[in-house]
């Protein structure tokens, strides 16, 4: 079968031939429908994040997948079920407790593999196998957009953890700021509909398709070249909730200053090392004196995937028309990895039946 992989030493993905996997006991064989591409895939391809499976010269990419059960192999699934796989897998017994509790997302990164990202092949192949426990069944009518369940699940988790950090008092947030107008930022902005006023940060000139989405969602576009994140409270207003999805390390610090008293910022970006100067004393005092919280959040578990399925079916259709800028067949896979200003979210389509 064909798969999209990054080879050791290469800086661009390629289509490779690889054996079709055979499901072991307890595993399901899934025929892949679509696999999305996100900023993490670009970081993996560039060598800034993730890692190859031990003893392999390549990594099959892709962690945002949707497929159809081809062979349930004696599990509780049926042939034809539409499924989305979770990302983390236990490489050995060290993370056993986290998986047993259904919380692999809370395991330290060195104890887990992430399919398509680190240590284990991903889903960007005509078929993949997975233990049944790591597959989430979704309604068949969501098959076309099922590759968005994984990224939405990332924000389901981040929201849960950030809001839990404000659960000890009467918190009534009104304002939300999303840092980043990539696919994660825009999906998350769409999930902020309960806030009274929303803002989204980018660094683009108009006209730009992401600014159009921001404004169609009723949010205010903030250009970081004109308004640095720490100046947002003066230019606009202080934010009760900040969601960082730029991977721009300075934003982790500036988010503290963008927060209103009692606010919380969720940090999602996965930056590379970058040293810069900050006034640590002022930030420390601000966090303490204003009861602010900073929450890091990575990955997501089955519960977040299930919540993401509900969210996916509740979001307006126009959003996906605007957000999904390209679905590409395997023969034009390179276009799915294009990273220009006309691209928001892309996916590779494997099944043309
Ligand atoms: P993406 O498509 O690369 O989006 C990042 C966006 O941030 C881009 O649109 C970029 O603008 C914008 N940006 C970067 N620096 C900026 C700045 N200084 N000012 C204003 N805008 C800036 O990536 P993504 O897929 O949306 O993911 C976002 C981040 O979250 C990545 O770091 C990714 O690795 C991380 N992530 C984390 C998790 C997790 O579990 N924690 C899950 C998924 C993704 P331009 O396009 O104009 O450059
Ligand atoms: C994936 C997560 C993963 C994280 C860190 C994200 O793009 O969606 O599942 O845990 O990257 O590798
Ligand atoms: Zn991702």
Short mmCIF file of C-alpha atoms and ligand atoms in Angstrom, two decimals:
data_model
loop_
_atom_site.label_atom_id
_atom_site.label_comp_id
_atom_site.label_asym_id
_atom_site.label_seq_id
_atom_site.Cartn_x
_atom_site.Cartn_y
_atom_site.Cartn_z
CA UNK A 1 0.00 0.00 0.00
CA UNK A 2 1.02 3.63 -0.31
CA UNK A 3 1.83 5.95 2.59
CA UNK A 4 3.14 9.48 3.08
CA UNK A 5 6.34 9.48 5.11
CA UNK A 6 9.32 11.58 6.06
CA UNK A 7 12.66 9.80 5.66
CA UNK A 8 15.59 10.35 8.03
CA UNK A 9 17.76 13.15 6.64
CA UNK A 10 15.04 14.46 4.30
CA UNK A 11 13.20 17.75 4.70
CA UNK A 12 10.17 16.93 2.57
CA UNK A 13 7.63 14.12 2.72
CA UNK A 14 7.38 11.43 0.03
CA UNK A 15 4.97 8.70 -1.02
CA UNK A 16 6.43 5.30 -0.13
CA UNK A 17 5.37 1.67 -0.62
CA UNK A 18 4.91 -0.19 2.66
CA UNK A 19 3.23 -3.50 3.52
CA UNK A 20 -0.49 -3.35 4.34
CA UNK A 21 -0.70 -3.97 8.12
CA UNK A 22 -2.30 -7.14 9.53
CA UNK A 23 -4.36 -6.61 12.68
CA UNK A 24 -3.15 -8.50 15.75
CA UNK A 25 -5.64 -9.85 18.29
CA UNK A 26 -7.69 -6.96 19.68
CA UNK A 27 -6.75 -4.74 16.74
CA UNK A 28 -8.98 -3.39 13.98
CA UNK A 29 -7.99 -2.89 10.32
CA UNK A 30 -9.10 0.58 9.18
CA UNK A 31 -9.29 1.83 5.58
CA UNK A 32 -8.19 5.47 5.71
CA UNK A 33 -10.53 8.12 4.36
CA UNK A 34 -8.80 11.43 5.12
CA UNK A 35 -5.85 12.63 7.19
CA UNK A 36 -5.45 16.31 8.12
CA UNK A 37 -2.25 18.34 8.24
CA UNK A 38 -1.44 20.80 11.04
CA UNK A 39 1.41 22.94 12.34
CA UNK A 40 2.82 19.95 14.25
CA UNK A 41 3.25 18.02 10.99
CA UNK A 42 5.30 20.93 9.65
CA UNK A 43 7.37 20.95 12.85
CA UNK A 44 7.93 17.16 12.55
CA UNK A 45 8.94 17.48 8.88
CA UNK A 46 11.35 20.31 9.76
CA UNK A 47 12.88 18.13 12.51
CA UNK A 48 11.89 20.54 15.31
CA UNK A 49 9.52 18.14 17.08
CA UNK A 50 8.86 14.41 17.32
CA UNK A 51 11.07 11.50 16.31
CA UNK A 52 11.38 8.40 14.13
CA UNK A 53 10.35 4.93 15.26
CA UNK A 54 13.41 3.17 16.65
CA UNK A 55 15.25 1.14 14.00
CA UNK A 56 13.19 2.64 11.14
CA UNK A 57 14.52 4.94 8.46
CA UNK A 58 11.23 6.79 8.05
CA UNK A 59 8.12 7.95 9.89
CA UNK A 60 4.69 7.59 8.30
CA UNK A 61 3.12 11.00 8.97
CA UNK A 62 -0.40 11.93 10.08
CA UNK A 63 -2.19 12.06 13.43
CA UNK A 64 -5.55 13.63 12.42
CA UNK A 65 -7.31 10.70 10.77
CA UNK A 66 -10.72 9.36 9.93
CA UNK A 67 -11.35 5.96 8.37
CA UNK A 68 -13.77 3.07 7.87
CA UNK A 69 -13.50 -0.27 9.63
CA UNK A 70 -12.46 -2.81 6.99
CA UNK A 71 -11.93 -5.76 9.35
CA UNK A 72 -13.30 -5.57 12.92
CA UNK A 73 -11.23 -8.70 13.66
CA UNK A 74 -13.49 -9.96 16.45
CA UNK A 75 -13.69 -6.62 18.30
CA UNK A 76 -16.91 -4.80 19.14
CA UNK A 77 -16.67 -2.75 15.92
CA UNK A 78 -18.59 -3.60 12.74
CA UNK A 79 -17.38 -3.46 9.17
CA UNK A 80 -18.25 -0.01 7.79
CA UNK A 81 -18.09 1.85 11.13
CA UNK A 82 -16.57 5.31 10.71
CA UNK A 83 -13.79 5.79 13.26
CA UNK A 84 -11.23 8.34 14.45
CA UNK A 85 -8.04 7.08 16.16
CA UNK A 86 -6.54 8.70 19.25
CA UNK A 87 -2.85 9.61 19.01
CA UNK A 88 -0.92 8.30 22.02
CA UNK A 89 0.21 4.68 22.42
CA UNK A 90 2.07 2.94 25.26
CA UNK A 91 5.52 1.90 24.01
CA UNK A 92 6.09 -0.25 27.11
CA UNK A 93 4.67 -0.69 30.60
CA UNK A 94 5.98 2.61 32.00
CA UNK A 95 2.88 4.65 31.16
CA UNK A 96 0.49 1.79 32.02
CA UNK A 97 -1.29 3.65 34.81
CA UNK A 98 -2.07 6.66 32.60
CA UNK A 99 -3.56 4.42 29.88
CA UNK A 100 -5.49 2.33 32.42
CA UNK A 101 -7.05 5.51 33.82
CA UNK A 102 -7.92 6.67 30.29
CA UNK A 103 -5.56 9.62 30.69
CA UNK A 104 -2.61 9.00 28.33
CA UNK A 105 -2.70 12.75 27.59
CA UNK A 106 -1.41 13.35 31.13
CA UNK A 107 1.63 11.05 30.76
CA UNK A 108 5.07 12.66 30.49
CA UNK A 109 6.09 12.76 26.81
CA UNK A 110 9.07 10.45 27.28
CA UNK A 111 6.72 7.62 28.35
CA UNK A 112 4.49 7.61 25.27
CA UNK A 113 4.60 7.30 21.51
CA UNK A 114 2.46 9.62 19.41
CA UNK A 115 1.41 8.12 16.09
CA UNK A 116 2.71 10.16 13.19
CA UNK A 117 4.67 12.43 15.53
CA UNK A 118 7.06 10.54 17.74
CA UNK A 119 8.17 6.92 17.95
CA UNK A 120 5.29 5.32 16.02
CA UNK A 121 4.04 5.47 12.44
CA UNK A 122 1.03 7.66 11.76
CA UNK A 123 -2.16 7.24 9.80
CA UNK A 124 -1.21 8.77 6.45
CA UNK A 125 -1.47 5.41 4.67
CA UNK A 126 -4.16 3.56 2.74
CA UNK A 127 -4.78 1.32 5.77
CA UNK A 128 -3.81 1.38 9.43
CA UNK A 129 -4.38 -0.94 12.37
CA UNK A 130 -5.17 0.11 15.91
CA UNK A 131 -6.19 -1.55 19.14
CA UNK A 132 -9.98 -1.16 19.35
CA UNK A 133 -9.69 0.82 22.61
CA UNK A 134 -7.97 3.67 20.73
CA UNK A 135 -10.71 4.10 18.12
CA UNK A 136 -13.67 6.45 18.58
CA UNK A 137 -16.77 5.71 16.51
CA UNK A 138 -18.33 8.79 14.88
CA UNK A 139 -21.62 9.27 13.00
CA UNK A 140 -21.18 8.32 9.31
CA UNK A 141 -22.45 11.75 8.21
CA UNK A 142 -19.35 13.29 9.85
CA UNK A 143 -16.95 11.11 7.80
CA UNK A 144 -15.87 13.94 5.47
CA UNK A 145 -14.95 16.24 8.37
CA UNK A 146 -13.85 13.52 10.79
CA UNK A 147 -10.20 14.55 10.42
CA UNK A 148 -11.12 17.65 12.47
CA UNK A 149 -12.13 15.61 15.53
CA UNK A 150 -8.52 15.28 16.75
CA UNK A 151 -7.65 19.02 16.59
CA UNK A 152 -11.00 19.96 18.17
CA UNK A 153 -10.30 17.42 20.94
CA UNK A 154 -7.07 19.31 21.70
CA UNK A 155 -9.11 22.40 22.55
CA UNK A 156 -11.77 20.42 24.44
CA UNK A 157 -8.97 19.36 26.77
CA UNK A 158 -7.39 22.80 27.01
CA UNK A 159 -10.75 24.43 27.82
CA UNK A 160 -11.48 21.79 30.45
CA UNK A 161 -8.15 22.27 32.20
CA UNK A 162 -8.16 26.07 31.97
CA UNK A 163 -11.70 26.39 33.26
CA UNK A 164 -10.99 23.85 36.03
CA UNK A 165 -8.21 26.19 37.17
CA UNK A 166 -10.95 28.85 37.72
CA UNK A 167 -13.44 26.50 39.37
CA UNK A 168 -12.64 27.45 42.97
CA UNK A 169 -14.45 30.79 42.78
CA UNK A 170 -17.32 32.50 40.99
CA UNK A 171 -15.77 33.14 37.57
CA UNK A 172 -17.89 34.78 34.92
CA UNK A 173 -15.64 35.28 31.86
CA UNK A 174 -16.73 37.67 29.11
CA UNK A 175 -13.66 38.12 26.92
CA UNK A 176 -11.53 35.57 25.05
CA UNK A 177 -8.37 36.09 23.00
CA UNK A 178 -7.02 33.42 20.67
CA UNK A 179 -3.37 33.88 19.74
CA UNK A 180 -2.83 32.45 16.27
CA UNK A 181 -4.89 32.32 13.10
CA UNK A 182 -3.73 28.87 12.00
CA UNK A 183 -6.15 25.97 11.83
CA UNK A 184 -6.00 25.30 15.59
CA UNK A 185 -6.51 28.97 16.44
CA UNK A 186 -9.49 29.39 14.10
CA UNK A 187 -11.20 26.15 15.17
CA UNK A 188 -10.76 27.25 18.77
CA UNK A 189 -12.10 30.74 18.06
CA UNK A 190 -15.23 29.07 16.68
CA UNK A 191 -15.49 27.16 19.98
CA UNK A 192 -15.45 30.45 21.95
CA UNK A 193 -19.02 31.36 20.95
CA UNK A 194 -20.10 31.52 24.62
CA UNK A 195 -17.84 34.51 25.31
CA UNK A 196 -19.42 37.94 24.86
CA UNK A 197 -16.43 39.45 23.07
CA UNK A 198 -13.74 37.52 21.19
CA UNK A 199 -10.40 38.54 19.66
CA UNK A 200 -7.92 36.68 17.46
CA UNK A 201 -4.26 37.54 16.85
CA UNK A 202 -2.38 37.20 13.56
CA UNK A 203 0.35 38.95 11.62
CA UNK A 204 -1.23 39.25 8.18
CA UNK A 205 -2.30 42.13 5.93
CA UNK A 206 -5.83 42.28 4.58
CA UNK A 207 -7.25 40.83 2.41
CA UNK A 208 -6.59 37.49 4.04
CA UNK A 209 -8.84 34.42 4.28
CA UNK A 210 -8.09 33.90 7.98
CA UNK A 211 -9.10 37.49 8.82
CA UNK A 212 -12.33 36.88 6.91
CA UNK A 213 -13.03 33.82 9.09
CA UNK A 214 -12.18 35.76 12.26
CA UNK A 215 -14.62 38.53 11.35
CA UNK A 216 -17.35 36.15 10.15
CA UNK A 217 -17.11 34.55 13.59
CA UNK A 218 -17.83 37.98 15.06
CA UNK A 219 -14.35 38.39 16.55
CA UNK A 220 -11.97 41.35 16.38
CA UNK A 221 -8.73 40.81 14.43
CA UNK A 222 -5.60 41.95 16.30
CA UNK A 223 -2.40 42.38 14.26
CA UNK A 224 0.59 41.56 16.47
CA UNK A 225 2.80 43.87 14.36
CA UNK A 226 0.64 46.84 15.46
CA UNK A 227 -0.53 45.64 18.86
CA UNK A 228 1.85 43.36 20.76
CA UNK A 229 0.03 40.89 22.99
CA UNK A 230 1.03 42.66 26.22
CA UNK A 231 -0.52 45.92 24.95
CA UNK A 232 -3.90 44.36 24.13
CA UNK A 233 -5.50 45.43 27.47
CA UNK A 234 -4.67 49.10 26.70
CA UNK A 235 -5.70 49.04 23.05
CA UNK A 236 -8.75 46.75 23.46
CA UNK A 237 -9.52 45.37 26.93
CA UNK A 238 -8.09 42.83 29.40
CA UNK A 239 -8.91 39.21 28.57
CA UNK A 240 -10.55 36.69 30.88
CA UNK A 241 -9.31 33.79 28.76
CA UNK A 242 -6.30 33.58 26.46
CA UNK A 243 -5.63 30.57 24.22
CA UNK A 244 -2.11 30.50 22.75
CA UNK A 245 -1.83 28.67 19.42
CA UNK A 246 1.07 30.47 17.74
CA UNK A 247 4.00 28.46 19.07
CA UNK A 248 5.68 31.88 19.47
CA UNK A 249 7.42 31.61 22.84
CA UNK A 250 7.19 35.30 23.77
CA UNK A 251 3.40 34.94 23.76
CA UNK A 252 3.55 32.62 26.78
CA UNK A 253 4.89 35.54 28.83
CA UNK A 254 2.93 38.33 27.15
CA UNK A 255 -0.30 36.36 27.68
CA UNK A 256 0.06 37.01 31.43
CA UNK A 257 -0.10 40.75 30.80
CA UNK A 258 -3.02 40.36 28.38
CA UNK A 259 -5.09 38.71 31.13
CA UNK A 260 -7.68 40.44 33.27
CA UNK A 261 -7.45 39.88 37.05
CA UNK A 262 -8.52 36.25 37.80
CA UNK A 263 -8.02 35.28 34.13
CA UNK A 264 -6.48 32.12 32.76
CA UNK A 265 -4.27 31.47 29.76
CA UNK A 266 -3.94 28.07 28.10
CA UNK A 267 -0.64 27.48 26.30
CA UNK A 268 -0.70 25.05 23.38
CA UNK A 269 2.26 26.01 21.18
CA UNK A 270 5.29 23.76 20.90
CA UNK A 271 8.18 26.19 20.26
CA UNK A 272 11.84 25.42 19.76
CA UNK A 273 14.38 26.80 22.26
CA UNK A 274 14.52 30.62 22.16
CA UNK A 275 16.24 32.82 24.74
CA UNK A 276 14.90 36.34 25.26
CA UNK A 277 14.75 38.87 28.06
CA UNK A 278 11.69 39.24 30.26
CA UNK A 279 10.92 41.13 33.44
CA UNK A 280 10.34 37.99 35.50
CA UNK A 281 9.69 39.93 38.69
CA UNK A 282 6.84 41.94 37.22
CA UNK A 283 5.24 38.86 35.64
CA UNK A 284 5.59 36.84 38.84
CA UNK A 285 3.99 39.62 40.90
CA UNK A 286 1.22 40.08 38.31
CA UNK A 287 0.35 36.36 38.43
CA UNK A 288 0.24 36.39 42.23
CA UNK A 289 -1.44 39.73 42.95
CA UNK A 290 -4.11 39.23 40.28
CA UNK A 291 -4.81 35.52 40.88
CA UNK A 292 -3.93 34.73 37.27
CA UNK A 293 -3.35 31.17 35.99
CA UNK A 294 -1.21 29.74 33.20
CA UNK A 295 -2.07 26.21 32.07
CA UNK A 296 -0.04 24.15 29.62
CA UNK A 297 -2.03 21.54 27.70
CA UNK A 298 -0.97 18.78 25.34
CA UNK A 299 -2.78 15.98 23.54
CA UNK A 300 -6.28 14.78 24.52
CA UNK A 301 -8.01 11.63 25.66
CA UNK A 302 -11.02 9.63 24.51
CA UNK A 303 -13.44 11.80 26.50
CA UNK A 304 -12.17 14.89 24.66
CA UNK A 305 -12.56 13.10 21.32
CA UNK A 306 -16.17 12.28 22.21
CA UNK A 307 -16.84 15.92 23.16
CA UNK A 308 -15.16 16.99 19.92
CA UNK A 309 -17.59 14.88 17.89
CA UNK A 310 -20.49 16.86 19.44
CA UNK A 311 -18.70 20.15 18.84
CA UNK A 312 -17.97 19.22 15.22
CA UNK A 313 -21.64 18.58 14.55
CA UNK A 314 -22.63 21.88 16.22
CA UNK A 315 -20.31 24.21 14.28
CA UNK A 316 -21.75 26.02 11.25
CA UNK A 317 -21.19 24.55 7.79
CA UNK A 318 -19.84 27.81 6.30
CA UNK A 319 -16.91 27.59 8.72
CA UNK A 320 -15.72 24.31 7.21
CA UNK A 321 -16.22 25.63 3.66
CA UNK A 322 -13.89 28.52 4.54
CA UNK A 323 -11.48 26.63 6.81
CA UNK A 324 -10.82 23.56 4.69
CA UNK A 325 -8.92 25.08 1.79
CA UNK A 326 -7.90 21.84 0.11
CA UNK A 327 -8.54 18.08 0.07
CA UNK A 328 -5.86 16.40 -2.03
CA UNK A 329 -5.50 12.91 -3.43
CA UNK A 330 -2.31 10.94 -2.87
CA UNK A 331 -1.03 11.89 -6.32
CA UNK A 332 -1.06 15.57 -5.31
CA UNK A 333 -0.08 15.07 -1.66
CA UNK A 334 2.58 17.80 -1.80
CA UNK A 335 -0.15 20.43 -2.08
CA UNK A 336 -1.49 19.36 1.32
CA UNK A 337 1.83 20.45 2.86
CA UNK A 338 1.89 23.84 1.13
CA UNK A 339 2.11 26.51 3.82
CA UNK A 340 1.16 29.78 2.15
CA UNK A 341 -1.34 32.50 3.00
CA UNK A 342 -4.15 30.90 0.96
CA UNK A 343 -3.88 27.67 2.96
CA UNK A 344 -5.77 27.23 6.21
CA UNK A 345 -6.58 23.54 6.69
CA UNK A 346 -5.77 20.72 4.27
CA UNK A 347 -6.20 16.97 4.26
CA UNK A 348 -5.10 14.05 2.13
CA UNK A 349 -7.88 11.87 0.78
CA UNK A 350 -6.99 8.18 0.52
CA UNK A 351 -10.23 6.61 -0.46
CA UNK A 352 -11.79 7.63 -3.76
CA UNK A 353 -14.51 4.99 -3.77
P1 LIG B 1 -0.04 26.89 12.41
O1 LIG B 1 -0.95 26.59 11.29
O2 LIG B 1 1.42 27.02 12.15
O3 LIG B 1 -0.58 28.23 13.09
C1 LIG B 1 0.18 29.13 13.83
C2 LIG B 1 -0.35 30.50 13.50
O4 LIG B 1 0.19 31.44 14.41
C3 LIG B 1 0.01 30.93 12.09
O5 LIG B 1 -1.16 31.32 11.41
C4 LIG B 1 0.96 32.10 12.29
O6 LIG B 1 0.80 33.15 11.38
C5 LIG B 1 0.53 32.60 13.67
N1 LIG B 1 1.64 33.29 14.37
C6 LIG B 1 2.85 32.78 14.68
N2 LIG B 1 3.59 33.70 15.29
C7 LIG B 1 2.83 34.83 15.37
C8 LIG B 1 3.03 36.13 15.89
N3 LIG B 1 4.20 36.47 16.43
N4 LIG B 1 2.03 37.02 15.81
C9 LIG B 1 0.86 36.67 15.25
N5 LIG B 1 0.59 35.46 14.73
C10 LIG B 1 1.58 34.55 14.79
O7 LIG B 1 -0.19 25.79 13.54
P2 LIG B 1 -1.52 25.12 14.17
O8 LIG B 1 -1.70 23.79 13.59
O9 LIG B 1 -2.64 26.08 14.12
O10 LIG B 1 -0.98 24.91 15.66
C11 LIG B 1 -0.61 26.02 16.46
C12 LIG B 1 0.45 25.63 17.48
O11 LIG B 1 -0.11 24.71 18.39
C13 LIG B 1 1.69 24.93 16.90
O12 LIG B 1 2.83 25.33 17.65
C14 LIG B 1 1.40 23.45 17.14
O13 LIG B 1 2.55 22.67 17.27
C15 LIG B 1 0.67 23.53 18.46
N6 LIG B 1 -0.22 22.41 18.72
C16 LIG B 1 -0.21 21.93 19.98
C17 LIG B 1 -1.06 20.92 20.34
C18 LIG B 1 -1.04 20.44 21.75
O14 LIG B 1 -1.55 19.34 22.02
N7 LIG B 1 -0.49 21.24 22.68
C19 LIG B 1 -1.94 20.38 19.40
C20 LIG B 1 -1.95 20.90 18.09
C21 LIG B 1 -1.08 21.93 17.77
P3 LIG B 1 1.40 33.09 9.87
O15 LIG B 1 0.73 31.93 9.21
O16 LIG B 1 0.95 34.39 9.26
O17 LIG B 1 2.87 32.92 9.99
C1 LIG B 2 -1.19 16.68 18.37
C2 LIG B 2 -1.26 16.12 19.76
C3 LIG B 2 0.16 15.90 20.28
C4 LIG B 2 0.91 17.23 20.22
C5 LIG B 2 2.34 17.15 20.74
C6 LIG B 2 -0.37 17.93 18.38
O1 LIG B 2 -0.34 18.44 17.07
O2 LIG B 2 -2.48 17.03 17.88
O3 LIG B 2 -2.00 14.91 19.75
O4 LIG B 2 0.12 15.42 21.59
O5 LIG B 2 0.93 17.69 18.87
O6 LIG B 2 3.14 16.29 19.99
ZN1 LIG B 3 -2.09 18.05 15.88
#
